[in-house]
Amino acid sequence: QLEDQLRQSQKMEGIGRLAGGIAHDFNNLMTSIMCNAELSLMDLDTNDPLNKNMKEIQTTAERAGALTSQLLAFSRKQSLQPRVLNLNSQISEIRNMLIRTIGEDIDLRVILGDDIWMVKADPGQIDQVIVNLVVNARDAMPNGGELTLETQNVVLEEEYTKKHHLITPGNFVMLAVSDSGIGMSEEVIAKIFEPFFTTKLKTTGTGLGLSTVYGIIKQSNGMINVFSEPDNGSSFRIYLPTIAEKAEKIVKSDFSGSVPRGTETVLII
C-alpha cells in the first residue's frame, strides 16, 4: 500500500513539473497575444469591423490565462498570500453563496467543530477549494441529495501516518465535504486529481477543478483523502496543519482621497 502511495505521489510530482513548465511558457505566449491585441485596439476606431475580432482575441486570451493559473495551482507554483485563519469563519462567510450554487434540490448541512484550531493558508484559495468540491458534489447529485460540510480538530498519531505517505504526526484541522451522489470506482479515484481528467461531458468541464484543489492543499502543507463507492456517494477529507497563532483580521483596502500623480514616463520591458 505504501509503495502504491509512493508511486502515485511520484507520478503526481512528474505531472506537476510538466504542467508547471507548460503553464509558464503558455502564459508568456498569452501575454504576447493580449499585449498585441490591446495595442491594435488602441489604433482601431470603435466602428472598425476588426474591433470586434480583436476584442474576441483579447477575451479568449484572458480565458486561456485563467487555465494557466489553474495549472500553476496544481504544480504548486502559484503565489499564495497565507494568513492565520479559522476554517469555521471561512465557511460561514461563503455559506449563502454555496446555497445559491447548489440549488434548491440539494440539502446543505454544515457541522462546524467546537473551538476549532487555527490554520495558515490563503483564504481566497481555501474558498476556491471549498467551492470546487461543492460544485463537483452538486454535479454528482443530478436528482438532488444531501451535501455535508464538516470541520473537526484531529490528532494524527504515528500509527496512522505510517500507513499514509508524505504525512507527519501532529495536530490538524479536518475539512470534510461529503455527498450522497453517484460515487466513484477505484479506477476513477486513482485519476481524479490529474489535470484534464474528467468524467463529465467535454462541454461541461475542463478537468482542472480537483487538480487545482490538490495543488492548493499540497502547497498549504496539507493532505487530501477521498472515500467513495459507486452509488454510495463520496467524501473528500482535507487535513491542514494547525498553527499556534490568533486568526488575522482580513481588512479590505479602502482607497479614498486623491491619488498622487507624476509627469514621468514609465517604460516596461
Coordinates of C-alpha atoms in Angstrom, one line a residue:
Q1 CA 0.0 0.0 0.0
L2 CA 2.9 2.4 0.8
E3 CA 4.6 1.5 -2.5
D4 CA 1.3 2.4 -4.3
Q5 CA 1.1 5.7 -2.5
L6 CA 4.8 6.5 -3.3
R7 CA 4.3 5.7 -7.0
Q8 CA 1.2 7.8 -7.1
S9 CA 2.9 10.8 -5.4
Q10 CA 5.9 10.4 -7.8
K11 CA 3.5 10.4 -10.8
M12 CA 1.8 13.5 -9.5
E13 CA 5.1 15.2 -9.0
G14 CA 6.1 14.4 -12.5
I15 CA 2.8 15.6 -14.0
G16 CA 3.1 18.8 -11.8
R17 CA 6.6 19.7 -13.1
L18 CA 5.3 19.1 -16.7
A19 CA 2.2 21.2 -16.1
G20 CA 4.1 24.0 -14.4
G21 CA 6.6 24.2 -17.2
I22 CA 3.9 24.3 -19.9
A23 CA 1.9 26.8 -17.9
H24 CA 4.8 29.3 -17.7
D25 CA 5.6 29.0 -21.4
F26 CA 1.9 29.2 -22.4
N27 CA 1.4 32.2 -20.1
N28 CA 4.3 34.0 -21.9
L29 CA 2.6 33.3 -25.3
M30 CA -0.8 34.5 -24.0
T31 CA 0.8 37.7 -22.6
S32 CA 2.2 38.5 -26.0
I33 CA -1.1 37.9 -27.7
M34 CA -3.0 40.0 -25.2
C35 CA -0.5 42.9 -25.5
N36 CA -0.6 42.9 -29.3
A37 CA -4.4 42.8 -29.2
E38 CA -4.5 45.7 -26.8
L39 CA -2.1 47.8 -28.9
S40 CA -4.2 47.0 -32.0
L41 CA -7.4 48.1 -30.3
M42 CA -5.7 51.5 -29.5
D43 CA -5.3 52.1 -33.2
L44 CA -8.7 50.9 -34.3
D45 CA -11.8 53.0 -34.5
T46 CA -14.7 51.6 -32.4
N47 CA -16.7 51.2 -35.6
D48 CA -14.0 49.3 -37.4
P49 CA -15.1 45.8 -38.3
L50 CA -11.8 44.5 -36.9
N51 CA -12.5 46.0 -33.5
K52 CA -14.9 43.1 -32.6
N53 CA -12.4 40.5 -33.7
M54 CA -9.6 42.0 -31.7
K55 CA -11.8 42.1 -28.6
E56 CA -12.7 38.4 -29.1
I57 CA -9.0 37.6 -29.3
Q58 CA -8.5 39.5 -26.1
T59 CA -11.3 37.8 -24.2
T60 CA -10.2 34.3 -25.4
A61 CA -6.6 35.0 -24.3
E62 CA -7.9 36.0 -20.9
R63 CA -9.8 32.7 -20.6
A64 CA -6.6 30.9 -21.6
G65 CA -4.8 32.8 -18.9
A66 CA -7.3 31.5 -16.3
L67 CA -6.5 28.0 -17.4
T68 CA -2.7 28.6 -16.9
S69 CA -3.4 29.8 -13.3
Q70 CA -5.2 26.6 -12.6
L71 CA -2.2 24.6 -13.9
L72 CA 0.1 26.7 -11.8
A73 CA -2.1 25.9 -8.8
F74 CA -1.8 22.2 -9.5
S75 CA 2.0 22.4 -9.9
R76 CA 2.3 24.4 -6.7
K77 CA 4.0 27.3 -8.4
Q78 CA 1.3 30.0 -7.8
S79 CA 1.9 32.9 -5.5
L80 CA -0.1 32.5 -2.2
Q81 CA -0.9 35.0 0.5
P82 CA -1.2 32.8 3.6
R83 CA -2.9 34.1 6.7
V84 CA -3.8 32.6 10.0
L85 CA -7.5 31.8 9.7
N86 CA -10.4 30.0 11.3
L87 CA -12.0 27.5 8.9
N88 CA -15.4 27.8 10.6
S89 CA -15.4 31.6 9.9
Q90 CA -14.3 30.9 6.4
I91 CA -17.2 28.5 5.7
S92 CA -19.7 30.8 7.4
E93 CA -18.8 33.7 5.2
I94 CA -19.4 31.8 1.9
R95 CA -22.3 29.7 3.1
N96 CA -25.0 31.7 1.4
M97 CA -23.1 31.7 -1.8
L98 CA -22.8 27.9 -1.6
I99 CA -26.6 27.6 -1.1
R100 CA -27.2 29.5 -4.3
T101 CA -24.6 27.4 -6.1
I102 CA -26.1 24.0 -5.3
G103 CA -29.7 24.8 -6.0
E104 CA -32.9 24.0 -4.1
D105 CA -33.0 20.2 -4.6
I106 CA -29.8 19.7 -2.5
D107 CA -29.9 19.9 1.2
L108 CA -26.8 21.6 2.6
R109 CA -25.7 20.6 6.2
V110 CA -22.9 22.4 7.9
I111 CA -21.4 20.8 11.0
L112 CA -18.7 23.1 12.5
G113 CA -16.5 21.7 15.2
D114 CA -16.2 23.5 18.6
D115 CA -13.1 25.5 19.4
I116 CA -11.6 24.8 16.1
W117 CA -7.8 25.3 15.8
M118 CA -6.2 27.9 13.6
V119 CA -4.5 27.0 10.3
K120 CA -2.3 29.1 8.0
A121 CA -3.5 29.3 4.4
D122 CA -4.5 31.7 1.6
P123 CA -8.2 32.5 2.4
G124 CA -9.0 33.1 -1.3
Q125 CA -7.6 29.8 -2.3
I126 CA -9.3 27.9 0.6
D127 CA -12.6 29.4 -0.7
Q128 CA -11.8 28.1 -4.2
V129 CA -11.1 24.6 -2.7
I130 CA -14.5 24.6 -1.0
V131 CA -16.4 25.9 -4.0
N132 CA -14.7 23.4 -6.4
L133 CA -15.6 20.5 -4.1
V134 CA -19.1 21.7 -3.6
V135 CA -19.7 22.2 -7.4
N136 CA -18.4 18.6 -8.0
A137 CA -20.7 17.3 -5.3
R138 CA -23.6 19.1 -6.9
D139 CA -22.8 17.6 -10.3
A140 CA -22.7 14.1 -8.7
M141 CA -26.3 14.6 -7.5
P142 CA -28.3 15.4 -10.6
N143 CA -31.6 14.4 -8.9
G144 CA -30.8 16.1 -5.6
G145 CA -29.5 14.8 -2.4
E146 CA -27.6 15.7 0.8
L147 CA -24.3 17.7 0.9
T148 CA -22.4 18.0 4.2
L149 CA -19.6 20.3 5.2
E150 CA -17.8 19.4 8.4
T151 CA -14.9 20.7 10.4
Q152 CA -13.2 18.9 13.2
N153 CA -9.9 19.0 15.2
V154 CA -8.0 15.8 14.7
V155 CA -4.7 14.4 16.1
L156 CA -2.9 12.1 13.6
E157 CA -0.9 9.5 15.5
E158 CA 2.3 7.9 14.3
E159 CA 0.4 4.6 13.6
Y160 CA -1.9 6.4 11.2
T161 CA 0.9 8.3 9.4
K162 CA 2.9 5.1 8.8
K163 CA 0.1 4.0 6.5
H164 CA -0.1 7.3 4.6
H165 CA 2.8 8.5 2.6
L166 CA 4.1 12.1 3.0
I167 CA 2.2 13.0 6.1
T168 CA 3.7 13.6 9.6
P169 CA 2.1 13.1 13.0
G170 CA 0.6 16.1 14.7
N171 CA -2.5 18.3 15.1
F172 CA -4.7 19.0 12.1
V173 CA -8.0 20.6 11.3
M174 CA -10.1 18.4 9.1
L175 CA -12.5 19.8 6.5
A176 CA -14.8 17.1 5.0
V177 CA -17.1 17.7 2.0
S178 CA -19.4 14.7 1.6
D179 CA -22.3 14.0 -0.8
S180 CA -24.9 11.3 -1.3
G181 CA -24.3 11.2 -5.1
I182 CA -23.4 8.6 -7.7
G183 CA -19.9 7.9 -6.2
M184 CA -16.8 6.7 -8.0
S185 CA -14.9 3.5 -8.7
E186 CA -11.4 2.8 -7.6
E187 CA -10.1 3.3 -11.1
V188 CA -11.7 6.8 -11.3
I189 CA -10.4 7.8 -7.8
A190 CA -6.8 6.9 -8.9
K191 CA -7.0 9.6 -11.6
I192 CA -9.3 12.4 -10.3
F193 CA -6.5 14.8 -9.3
E194 CA -4.7 14.6 -12.6
P195 CA -5.1 17.7 -14.8
F196 CA -7.7 17.4 -17.6
F197 CA -9.1 14.1 -16.3
T198 CA -12.9 14.4 -16.1
T199 CA -15.9 12.1 -16.1
K200 CA -18.1 14.9 -17.3
L201 CA -19.0 15.8 -20.9
K202 CA -16.3 17.8 -22.7
T203 CA -18.7 20.7 -22.9
T204 CA -19.3 20.9 -19.2
G205 CA -15.9 20.7 -17.6
T206 CA -12.1 21.1 -18.2
G207 CA -11.0 18.6 -15.6
L208 CA -9.0 21.2 -13.7
G209 CA -11.2 21.6 -10.6
L210 CA -9.9 18.8 -8.5
S211 CA -6.3 19.2 -9.7
T212 CA -6.5 22.8 -8.5
V213 CA -7.8 21.6 -5.2
Y214 CA -4.9 19.1 -4.9
G215 CA -2.3 21.7 -5.7
I216 CA -3.6 24.3 -3.2
I217 CA -3.8 21.8 -0.4
K218 CA -0.3 20.4 -1.1
Q219 CA 1.1 23.9 -1.3
S220 CA -0.5 24.7 2.1
N221 CA 1.3 21.6 3.6
G222 CA -1.9 19.7 3.9
M223 CA -3.2 16.3 2.7
I224 CA -6.4 15.3 1.0
N225 CA -8.0 11.8 1.0
V226 CA -11.0 10.5 -0.9
F227 CA -13.5 7.9 0.1
S228 CA -16.1 6.8 -2.4
E229 CA -18.0 3.8 -3.8
P230 CA -20.4 3.6 -6.8
D231 CA -23.9 4.6 -5.8
N232 CA -22.8 5.4 -2.2
G233 CA -21.6 9.0 -2.5
S234 CA -18.2 10.5 -2.0
S235 CA -16.3 12.2 0.9
F236 CA -13.3 14.4 0.4
R237 CA -11.3 14.9 3.6
I238 CA -8.7 17.7 3.8
Y239 CA -6.2 17.9 6.7
L240 CA -4.5 21.2 7.3
P241 CA -1.7 21.5 9.9
T242 CA -2.5 23.8 12.9
I243 CA -0.6 26.9 13.9
A244 CA -0.5 28.3 17.4
E245 CA -1.4 31.9 16.5
K246 CA -4.6 34.0 16.6
A247 CA -6.6 34.5 13.5
E248 CA -5.7 37.5 11.4
K249 CA -8.4 40.1 10.7
I250 CA -8.8 40.4 7.0
V251 CA -9.3 44.1 6.2
K252 CA -10.4 45.1 2.7
S253 CA -8.4 48.0 1.3
D254 CA -10.4 51.3 1.2
F255 CA -8.8 53.8 -1.2
S256 CA -10.1 57.3 -0.6
G257 CA -8.9 60.7 -1.4
S258 CA -6.7 61.8 -4.3
V259 CA -4.2 59.5 -5.9
P260 CA -0.7 61.1 -6.3
R261 CA 0.3 61.5 -10.0
G262 CA 3.6 62.3 -11.8
T263 CA 4.6 63.6 -15.2
E264 CA 7.3 61.0 -15.9
T265 CA 7.0 58.1 -18.4
V266 CA 7.5 54.5 -17.3
L267 CA 8.9 52.1 -19.8
I268 CA 8.2 48.4 -19.1
I269 CA 10.2 45.8 -21.0

